[in-house]
Amino acid sequence: EMEAHLGHAIEVLDDIDFALPVVETIAQMHERLDGKGYPKALKEGEISLTGRILGACDVFCARLEPRSYRAGLEPAAVLDILEDNITRYDPRVIQALKQVVATIPGEKLIAARAPSSRASRRFRSRRWSFGSRRWRGASKSTPWSTPGAPSAA
């Protein structure tokens, strides 16, 4: 059964004394706000913020990667999918993910995951504004501006 991997991970990690809620977060990463996730079908406030974050990041990374039954998607397309599913994913988490992905370190992380993909080449060469769907350089008005970089004003 596909959902069994989560139980195995929790079983392995449960005896480790973490200073952070690692096991709880992993246990909740497949829960969804609408209660249709697993293993406990938790809803909205029952899912920790760290569980919501890990769940969204897991889906984001999984959809970027090609599978035998589908091609990998562009980062902007994956973010659109997550945004379109507000009953499943926390909109605040998705907005934060969009901000991280739009940073230079975020772009480098994506490029490092799939070095031969079209998406990684795009991220290496330019910055993408997911909110406005247009190319741009760093801007002084954004939290991810690079000091000394030219503005796209």
Short mmCIF file of C-alpha atoms in Angstrom, two decimals:
data_model
loop_
_atom_site.label_atom_id
_atom_site.label_comp_id
_atom_site.label_asym_id
_atom_site.label_seq_id
_atom_site.Cartn_x
_atom_site.Cartn_y
_atom_site.Cartn_z
CA GLU A 1 0.00 0.00 0.00
CA MET A 2 1.32 3.42 -0.99
CA GLU A 3 0.49 5.08 2.33
CA ALA A 4 2.53 2.52 4.32
CA HIS A 5 5.80 4.42 3.77
CA LEU A 6 4.68 7.07 6.23
CA GLY A 7 4.05 4.51 8.97
CA HIS A 8 7.47 2.97 8.38
CA ALA A 9 9.19 6.36 8.62
CA ILE A 10 7.37 7.22 11.85
CA GLU A 11 8.25 3.83 13.33
CA VAL A 12 11.95 4.33 12.54
CA LEU A 13 12.06 7.92 13.81
CA ASP A 14 9.78 7.59 16.83
CA ASP A 15 12.53 6.45 19.22
CA ILE A 16 14.89 9.27 18.30
CA ASP A 17 14.87 12.22 20.70
CA PHE A 18 14.60 15.28 18.46
CA ALA A 19 14.57 18.77 19.94
CA LEU A 20 12.04 19.76 17.28
CA PRO A 21 8.67 18.25 16.22
CA VAL A 22 10.26 16.15 13.47
CA VAL A 23 8.12 13.02 13.88
CA GLU A 24 4.88 15.03 14.22
CA THR A 25 5.74 17.03 11.10
CA ILE A 26 6.53 13.95 9.04
CA ALA A 27 3.36 12.24 10.33
CA GLN A 28 1.30 15.21 9.09
CA MET A 29 2.97 15.90 5.74
CA HIS A 30 0.26 14.03 3.79
CA GLU A 31 -2.66 15.55 5.70
CA ARG A 32 -4.74 18.13 3.82
CA LEU A 33 -6.80 21.07 5.06
CA ASP A 34 -10.00 19.49 3.72
CA GLY A 35 -9.47 16.34 5.81
CA LYS A 36 -8.85 14.11 2.79
CA GLY A 37 -5.21 13.39 3.60
CA TYR A 38 -3.64 10.54 5.51
CA PRO A 39 -2.91 8.86 7.90
CA LYS A 40 -5.44 10.48 10.28
CA ALA A 41 -7.55 12.66 7.94
CA LEU A 42 -6.75 15.73 10.04
CA LYS A 43 -8.37 19.05 9.08
CA GLU A 44 -7.21 22.67 9.07
CA GLY A 45 -6.31 23.60 12.67
CA GLU A 46 -5.43 20.01 13.54
CA ILE A 47 -2.42 20.13 11.19
CA SER A 48 0.67 21.86 12.55
CA LEU A 49 2.26 24.68 10.60
CA THR A 50 5.37 22.55 10.09
CA GLY A 51 3.19 19.73 8.72
CA ARG A 52 1.54 22.17 6.30
CA ILE A 53 4.91 23.49 5.18
CA LEU A 54 6.45 20.06 4.65
CA GLY A 55 3.32 18.86 2.84
CA ALA A 56 3.37 21.76 0.37
CA CYS A 57 7.13 21.45 -0.20
CA ASP A 58 6.81 17.71 -0.75
CA VAL A 59 4.15 18.22 -3.43
CA PHE A 60 6.13 21.07 -5.01
CA CYS A 61 9.28 18.95 -5.32
CA ALA A 62 7.39 15.86 -6.47
CA ARG A 63 5.61 17.72 -9.27
CA LEU A 64 8.90 19.19 -10.55
CA GLU A 65 10.35 15.72 -11.05
CA PRO A 66 9.39 13.66 -14.10
CA ARG A 67 7.68 10.34 -13.46
CA SER A 68 7.25 7.35 -15.74
CA TYR A 69 3.63 8.43 -16.32
CA ARG A 70 4.13 12.21 -16.69
CA ALA A 71 6.72 14.88 -17.38
CA GLY A 72 8.04 17.14 -14.67
CA LEU A 73 6.37 20.54 -14.48
CA GLU A 74 7.77 24.04 -14.48
CA PRO A 75 7.95 25.67 -11.01
CA ALA A 76 5.34 28.30 -11.92
CA ALA A 77 2.90 25.57 -13.04
CA VAL A 78 3.37 23.67 -9.78
CA LEU A 79 2.77 26.84 -7.76
CA ASP A 80 -0.41 27.43 -9.78
CA ILE A 81 -1.60 23.92 -8.95
CA LEU A 82 -0.94 24.47 -5.25
CA GLU A 83 -2.68 27.87 -5.32
CA ASP A 84 -5.68 26.42 -7.13
CA ASN A 85 -6.12 23.86 -4.35
CA ILE A 86 -6.74 26.19 -1.40
CA THR A 87 -9.00 23.62 0.23
CA ARG A 88 -5.99 21.29 0.48
CA TYR A 89 -2.97 23.58 1.00
CA ASP A 90 -2.54 26.58 3.30
CA PRO A 91 -2.52 29.74 1.14
CA ARG A 92 -0.06 31.42 3.54
CA VAL A 93 2.37 28.54 3.09
CA ILE A 94 2.03 28.69 -0.70
CA GLN A 95 2.67 32.45 -0.71
CA ALA A 96 5.78 31.93 1.43
CA LEU A 97 6.92 29.14 -0.92
CA LYS A 98 6.47 31.48 -3.89
CA GLN A 99 8.64 34.08 -2.17
CA VAL A 100 11.36 31.54 -1.41
CA VAL A 101 11.31 30.12 -4.95
CA ALA A 102 11.72 33.65 -6.35
CA THR A 103 14.94 34.24 -4.39
CA ILE A 104 18.35 33.53 -5.82
CA PRO A 105 18.96 30.74 -3.25
CA GLY A 106 15.54 29.28 -4.11
CA GLU A 107 16.34 29.35 -7.79
CA LYS A 108 19.68 27.65 -7.13
CA LEU A 109 17.97 24.89 -5.13
CA ILE A 110 15.58 24.20 -7.98
CA ALA A 111 18.38 24.27 -10.54
CA ALA A 112 20.42 21.83 -8.43
CA ARG A 113 17.52 19.35 -8.26
CA ALA A 114 17.28 18.94 -12.03
CA PRO A 115 20.44 20.24 -13.73
CA SER A 116 19.45 19.13 -17.23
CA SER A 117 15.89 20.41 -17.18
CA ARG A 118 14.55 23.37 -19.09
CA ALA A 119 13.36 24.88 -15.80
CA SER A 120 16.81 24.82 -14.22
CA ARG A 121 18.39 26.48 -17.26
CA ARG A 122 15.76 29.20 -17.04
CA PHE A 123 16.43 29.69 -13.34
CA ARG A 124 20.18 29.87 -13.89
CA SER A 125 19.87 32.59 -16.51
CA ARG A 126 17.08 34.86 -15.24
CA ARG A 127 14.68 35.48 -12.40
CA TRP A 128 11.00 34.68 -12.73
CA SER A 129 8.28 36.63 -10.99
CA PHE A 130 5.60 34.05 -10.20
CA GLY A 131 3.08 36.66 -9.11
CA SER A 132 3.15 38.69 -12.31
CA ARG A 133 4.17 35.98 -14.80
CA ARG A 134 6.95 38.09 -16.25
CA TRP A 135 10.74 38.03 -16.26
CA ARG A 136 12.48 40.57 -14.10
CA GLY A 137 15.68 41.35 -12.27
CA ALA A 138 15.92 41.99 -8.56
CA SER A 139 13.93 44.97 -7.36
CA LYS A 140 14.54 47.16 -4.32
CA SER A 141 10.91 46.66 -3.31
CA THR A 142 11.19 42.89 -2.92
CA PRO A 143 12.41 41.08 0.18
CA TRP A 144 14.79 39.02 -1.95
CA SER A 145 16.65 41.93 -3.54
CA THR A 146 20.36 41.56 -3.97
CA PRO A 147 22.29 44.57 -2.61
CA GLY A 148 23.93 46.46 -5.43
CA ALA A 149 21.96 44.64 -8.13
CA PRO A 150 20.34 46.80 -10.81
CA SER A 151 16.65 47.45 -10.31
CA ALA A 152 14.03 46.41 -12.86
CA ALA A 153 12.09 49.61 -12.22
#
